[in-house]
XYZ file of C-alpha atoms in Angstrom:
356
model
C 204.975 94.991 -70.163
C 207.911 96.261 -68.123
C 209.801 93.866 -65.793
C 208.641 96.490 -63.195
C 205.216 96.105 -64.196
C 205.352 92.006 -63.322
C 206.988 91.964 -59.877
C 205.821 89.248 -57.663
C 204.927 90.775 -54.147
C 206.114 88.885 -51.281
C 207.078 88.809 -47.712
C 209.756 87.142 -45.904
C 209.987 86.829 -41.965
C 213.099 85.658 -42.121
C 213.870 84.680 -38.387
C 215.980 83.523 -36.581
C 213.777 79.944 -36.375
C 211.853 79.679 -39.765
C 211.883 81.929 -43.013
C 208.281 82.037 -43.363
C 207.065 83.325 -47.071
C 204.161 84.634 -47.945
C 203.091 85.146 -51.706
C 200.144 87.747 -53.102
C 198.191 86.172 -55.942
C 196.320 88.449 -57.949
C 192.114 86.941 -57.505
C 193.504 83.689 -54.868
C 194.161 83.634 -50.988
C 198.008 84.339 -50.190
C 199.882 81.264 -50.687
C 202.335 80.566 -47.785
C 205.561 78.531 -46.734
C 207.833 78.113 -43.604
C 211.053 76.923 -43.535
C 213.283 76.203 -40.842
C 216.491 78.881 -40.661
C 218.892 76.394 -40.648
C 222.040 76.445 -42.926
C 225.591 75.685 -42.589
C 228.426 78.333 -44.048
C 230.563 76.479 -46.902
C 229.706 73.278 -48.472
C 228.297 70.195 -46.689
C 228.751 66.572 -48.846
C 226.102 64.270 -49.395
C 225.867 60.824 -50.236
C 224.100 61.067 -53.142
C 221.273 57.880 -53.877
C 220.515 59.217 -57.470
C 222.805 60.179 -60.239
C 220.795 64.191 -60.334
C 221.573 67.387 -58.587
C 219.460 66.955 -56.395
C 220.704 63.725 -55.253
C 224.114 65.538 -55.014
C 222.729 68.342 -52.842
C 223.439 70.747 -55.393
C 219.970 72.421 -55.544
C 220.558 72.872 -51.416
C 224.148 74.746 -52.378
C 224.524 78.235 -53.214
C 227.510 80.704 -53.961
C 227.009 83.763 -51.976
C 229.792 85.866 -53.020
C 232.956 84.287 -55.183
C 234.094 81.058 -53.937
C 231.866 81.632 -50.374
C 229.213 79.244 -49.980
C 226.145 78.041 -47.887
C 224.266 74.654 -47.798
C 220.545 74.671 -46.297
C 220.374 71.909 -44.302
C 216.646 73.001 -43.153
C 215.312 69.070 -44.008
C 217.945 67.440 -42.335
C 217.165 65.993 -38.822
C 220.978 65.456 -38.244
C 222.543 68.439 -40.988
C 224.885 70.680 -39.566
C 224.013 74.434 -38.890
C 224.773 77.433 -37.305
C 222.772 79.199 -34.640
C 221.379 82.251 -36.149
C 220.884 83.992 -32.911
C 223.987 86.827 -33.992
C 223.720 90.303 -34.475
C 225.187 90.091 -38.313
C 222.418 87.318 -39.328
C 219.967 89.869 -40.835
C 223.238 90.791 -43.490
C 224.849 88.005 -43.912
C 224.994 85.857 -47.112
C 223.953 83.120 -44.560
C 220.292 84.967 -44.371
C 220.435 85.266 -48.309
C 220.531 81.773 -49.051
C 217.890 81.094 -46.065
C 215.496 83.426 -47.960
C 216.243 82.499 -51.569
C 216.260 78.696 -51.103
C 212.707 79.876 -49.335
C 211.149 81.991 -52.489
C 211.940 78.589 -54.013
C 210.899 76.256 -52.451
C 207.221 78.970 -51.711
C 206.889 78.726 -55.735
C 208.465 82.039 -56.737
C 209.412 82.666 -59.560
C 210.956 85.740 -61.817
C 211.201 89.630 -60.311
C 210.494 89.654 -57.104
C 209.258 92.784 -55.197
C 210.117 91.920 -51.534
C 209.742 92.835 -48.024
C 211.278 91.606 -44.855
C 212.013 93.120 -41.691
C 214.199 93.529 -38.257
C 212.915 93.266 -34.499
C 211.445 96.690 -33.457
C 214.846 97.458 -31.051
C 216.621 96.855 -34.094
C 214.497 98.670 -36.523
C 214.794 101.503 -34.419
C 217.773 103.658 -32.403
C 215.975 105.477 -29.855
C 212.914 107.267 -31.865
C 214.621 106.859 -34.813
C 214.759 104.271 -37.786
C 218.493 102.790 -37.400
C 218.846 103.322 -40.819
C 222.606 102.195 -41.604
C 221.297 98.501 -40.567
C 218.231 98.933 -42.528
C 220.040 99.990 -45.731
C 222.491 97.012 -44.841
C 219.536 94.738 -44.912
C 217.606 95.577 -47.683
C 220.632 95.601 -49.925
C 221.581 92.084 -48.701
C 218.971 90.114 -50.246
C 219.480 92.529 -53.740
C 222.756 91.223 -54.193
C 223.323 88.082 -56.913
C 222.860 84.459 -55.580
C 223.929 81.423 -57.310
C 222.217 78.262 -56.934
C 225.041 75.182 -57.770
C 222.168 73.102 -59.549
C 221.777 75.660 -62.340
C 218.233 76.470 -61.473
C 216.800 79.686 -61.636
C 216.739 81.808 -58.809
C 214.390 84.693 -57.625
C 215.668 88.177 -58.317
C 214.749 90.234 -55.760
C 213.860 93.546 -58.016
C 212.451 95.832 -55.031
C 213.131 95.381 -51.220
C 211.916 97.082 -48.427
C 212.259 96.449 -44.456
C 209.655 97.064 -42.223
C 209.511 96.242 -38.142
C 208.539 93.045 -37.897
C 205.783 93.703 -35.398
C 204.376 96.657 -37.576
C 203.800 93.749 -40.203
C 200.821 92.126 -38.480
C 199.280 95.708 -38.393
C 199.604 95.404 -41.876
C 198.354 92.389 -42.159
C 195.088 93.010 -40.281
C 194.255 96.687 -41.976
C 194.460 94.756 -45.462
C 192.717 91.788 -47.129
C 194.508 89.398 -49.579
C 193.608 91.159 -52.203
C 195.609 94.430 -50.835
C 192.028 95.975 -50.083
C 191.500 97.953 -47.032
C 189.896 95.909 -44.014
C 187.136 98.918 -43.074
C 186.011 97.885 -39.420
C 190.123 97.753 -38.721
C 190.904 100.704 -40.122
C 187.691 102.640 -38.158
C 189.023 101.004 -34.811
C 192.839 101.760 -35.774
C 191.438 104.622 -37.037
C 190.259 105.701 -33.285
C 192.693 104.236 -31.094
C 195.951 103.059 -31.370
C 196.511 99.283 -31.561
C 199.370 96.873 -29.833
C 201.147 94.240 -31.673
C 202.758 91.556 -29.603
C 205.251 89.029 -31.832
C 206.220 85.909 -30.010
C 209.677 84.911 -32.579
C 212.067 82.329 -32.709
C 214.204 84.853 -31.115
C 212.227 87.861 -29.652
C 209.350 89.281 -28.309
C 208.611 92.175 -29.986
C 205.569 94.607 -28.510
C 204.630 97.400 -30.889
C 202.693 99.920 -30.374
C 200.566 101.395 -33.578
C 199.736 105.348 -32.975
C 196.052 105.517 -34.495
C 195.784 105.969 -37.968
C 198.751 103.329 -38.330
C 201.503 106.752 -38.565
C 204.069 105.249 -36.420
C 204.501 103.967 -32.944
C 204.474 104.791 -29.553
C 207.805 104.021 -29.377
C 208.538 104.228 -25.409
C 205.574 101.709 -25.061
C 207.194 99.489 -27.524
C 210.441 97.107 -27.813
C 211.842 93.968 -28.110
C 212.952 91.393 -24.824
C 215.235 88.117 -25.563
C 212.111 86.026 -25.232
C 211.391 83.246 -27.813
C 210.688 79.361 -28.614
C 214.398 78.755 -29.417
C 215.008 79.379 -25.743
C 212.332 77.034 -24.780
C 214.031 74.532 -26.907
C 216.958 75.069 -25.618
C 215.699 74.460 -22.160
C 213.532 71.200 -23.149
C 217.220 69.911 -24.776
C 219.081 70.295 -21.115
C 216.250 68.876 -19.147
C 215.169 65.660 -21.504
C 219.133 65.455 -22.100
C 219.708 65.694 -17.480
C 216.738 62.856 -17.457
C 217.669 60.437 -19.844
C 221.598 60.820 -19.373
C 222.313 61.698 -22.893
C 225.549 63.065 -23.886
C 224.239 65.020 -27.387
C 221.914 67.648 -28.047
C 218.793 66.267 -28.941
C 217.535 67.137 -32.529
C 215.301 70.233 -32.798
C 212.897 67.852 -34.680
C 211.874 66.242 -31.703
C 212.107 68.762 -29.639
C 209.075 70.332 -31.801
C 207.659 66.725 -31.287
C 207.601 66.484 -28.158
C 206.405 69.686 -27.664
C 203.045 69.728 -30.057
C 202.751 66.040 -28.781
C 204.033 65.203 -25.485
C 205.955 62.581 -26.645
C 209.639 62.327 -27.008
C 210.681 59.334 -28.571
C 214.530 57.749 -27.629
C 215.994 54.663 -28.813
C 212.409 53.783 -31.146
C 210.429 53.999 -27.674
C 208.008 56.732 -26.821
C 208.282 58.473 -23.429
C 205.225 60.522 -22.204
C 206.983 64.194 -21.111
C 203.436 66.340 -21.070
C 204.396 67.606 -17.378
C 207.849 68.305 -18.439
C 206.456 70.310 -21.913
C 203.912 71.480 -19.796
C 205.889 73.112 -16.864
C 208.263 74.492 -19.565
C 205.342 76.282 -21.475
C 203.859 77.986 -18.227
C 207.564 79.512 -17.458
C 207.242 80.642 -21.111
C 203.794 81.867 -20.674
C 204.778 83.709 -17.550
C 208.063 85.257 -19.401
C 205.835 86.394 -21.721
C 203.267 87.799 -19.486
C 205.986 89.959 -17.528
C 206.799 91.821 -20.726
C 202.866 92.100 -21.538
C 202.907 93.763 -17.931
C 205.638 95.811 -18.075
C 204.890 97.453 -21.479
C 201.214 97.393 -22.308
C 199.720 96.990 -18.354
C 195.803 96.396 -18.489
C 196.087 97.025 -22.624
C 192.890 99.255 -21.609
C 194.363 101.817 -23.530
C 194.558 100.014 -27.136
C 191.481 99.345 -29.420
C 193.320 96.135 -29.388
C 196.398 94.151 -28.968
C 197.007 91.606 -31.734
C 199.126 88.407 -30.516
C 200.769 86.525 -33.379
C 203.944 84.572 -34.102
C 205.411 81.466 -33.732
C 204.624 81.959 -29.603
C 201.172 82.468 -30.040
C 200.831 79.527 -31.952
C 202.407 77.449 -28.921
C 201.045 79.409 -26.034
C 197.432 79.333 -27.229
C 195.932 77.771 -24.283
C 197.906 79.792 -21.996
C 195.925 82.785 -22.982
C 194.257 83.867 -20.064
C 197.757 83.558 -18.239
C 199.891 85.861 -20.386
C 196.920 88.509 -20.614
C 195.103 87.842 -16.835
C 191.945 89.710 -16.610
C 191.376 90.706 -20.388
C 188.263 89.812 -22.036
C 188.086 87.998 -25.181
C 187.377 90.789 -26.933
C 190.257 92.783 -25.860
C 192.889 90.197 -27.791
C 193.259 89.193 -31.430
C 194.791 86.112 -32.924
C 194.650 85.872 -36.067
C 194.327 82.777 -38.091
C 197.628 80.917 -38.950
C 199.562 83.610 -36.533
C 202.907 82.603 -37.325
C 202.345 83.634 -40.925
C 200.655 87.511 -39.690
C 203.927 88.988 -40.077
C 204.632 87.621 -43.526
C 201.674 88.292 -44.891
C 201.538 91.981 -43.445
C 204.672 92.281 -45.595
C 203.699 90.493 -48.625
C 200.222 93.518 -48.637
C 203.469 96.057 -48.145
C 204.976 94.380 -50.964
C 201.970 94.045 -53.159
C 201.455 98.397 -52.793
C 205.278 98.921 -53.005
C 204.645 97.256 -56.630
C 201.419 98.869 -57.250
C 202.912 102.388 -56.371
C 205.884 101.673 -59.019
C 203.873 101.052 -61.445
C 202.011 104.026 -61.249
């Protein structure tokens, strides 16, 4: 068989929090794996407990371009790293170690057939695909990558971008096995269908015309709305009310969040009201875009709700869509992974098409 014949199809929703992978397996559920996006640019030293390259940090290095390197520091609570929140991120050789390191770590292995994708305001100039950035993207993550431990490294044979919204579309009107999802397609079919991604970043709303052939694109858009800016708020207030002088680690920041609990100085502190309070001005963020683009959603034959957001803002349902009956919303299981695996089914037909 042809190397074009064995691509592996997978997405990568390579925010600006995690790198989320998700992996097609031909008769198995797609695998999946999240990552956080957190690197630093050039080499970072490590005291090294075992005589390997791993103990080195080696198999953490890579050489992006000749003598230019990046060092993941995802598992580090205290590692250095650069806020991704910059227009270049989606082109950098930053983003190409993020994603590699991820196809790694997710299992992958040999000729990759990829996709990724861009917010939908960056996706698209007006009505039209933004093209330049899109060809700048996709030809990022084909360019050679060089892990410093010697180990082999996806090659990323195929790539395609999609917007990042549009993914979860794709992700509902296929199953795992790249087959179409009937009662979604009749209902897409029929009416057209809203997408609202809750990122690291963003807050993408998509609207899907019926029959999946584009969007509605003055309906749809992306607002500077995400969990890193919740974090960012949790850091100032816990930091104001226990008269700390550092940032606090984004590790407990997720803590304290999914727990309630912050814990300083090997004592826990209960800060529910604090997460609390800071998840309703979320929720409430979230539910003035909902307004402003989709109003009663009466319109769509649904409105899917997925990423990272809807994952934390679950039980603040009713207050981002007020009014809306069950029926009317859609979250999917494991929605922080919808977008990945809406691009891993783009991935798996991309390769199917080539093949012929």
């Amino acid at each position: 068989m042809s190397e074009q014949k064995n691509l592996i199809p997978a997405g990568a929703d390579d925010g600006h929090y995690a790198i989320k992978i998700a992996v097609m397996n031909p008769g198995a559920p797609i695998s999946t794996y999240s990552m956080p996006a957190r690197a630093w640019q050039g080499k970072v030293a490590s005291a090294a407990l075992t005589e390997s390259s791993a103990g080195e940090g080696l198999d953490k290095l890579y050489e992006t371009a000749p003598n230019e390197f990046v060092t993941i520091t995802a598992d580090d609570l205290l590692g250095k790293h650069v806020d991704t929140r910059t227009n270049d991120y989606p082109t950098s050789g930053f983003n190409r170690a993020l994603v590699h390191h991820a196809l790694r770590r997710a299992g992958v292995a040999g000729p990759t057939s990829l996709v990724s994708g861009l917010p939908v305001d960056r996706f698209y100039i007006g009505e039209l695909p933004n093209k330049e950035l899109i060809e700048a993207k996709r030809q990022n993550l084909l360019k050679p990558i060089r892990c410093m431990a010697d180990v082999p490294v996806p090659v990323v044979h195929t790539h395609h971008v999609l917007s990042e919204a549009v993914a979860a579309f794709f992700d509902q009107r296929y199953d795992d096995a790249g087959n179409i999802n009937e009662q979604f397609k009749i209902l897409s079919d029929m009416a057209p269908i809203a997408v609202l991604d809750v990122g690291g970043k963003t807050l993408d709303v998509a609207v899907v015309r019926e029959g999946g052939t584009g969007l509605y694109k003055e309906m749809s858009g992306t607002a500077d709305v995400g969990a890193l800016t919740l974090y960012d708020r949790l850091n100032q207030k816990l930091r104001a009310d226990f008269g700390l002088t550092r940032d606090i680690p984004i590790k407990y920041l997720e803590v304290a969040v999914t727990s309630g609990s912050y814990m300083l100085y090997g004592k826990q502190h209960d800060v529910r009201a604090i997460v609390q309070g800071m998840l309703q001005e979320f929720a409430d963020q979230v539910r003035h875009e909902v307004a402003k683009r989709l109003q009663d959603a009466s319109q769509f034959g649904r409105t899917l709700f997925v990423g990272g957001g809807a994952v934390l803002l679950h039980g603040l349902r009713d207050q981002i869509f007020p009014g809306l009956p069950a029926e009317a919303i859609t979250i999917p299981p494991n929605p922080s992974f919808a977008n990945a695996r809406g691009m891993a089914k783009a991935a798996y037909m991309a390769a199917m098409h080539a093949k012929g």
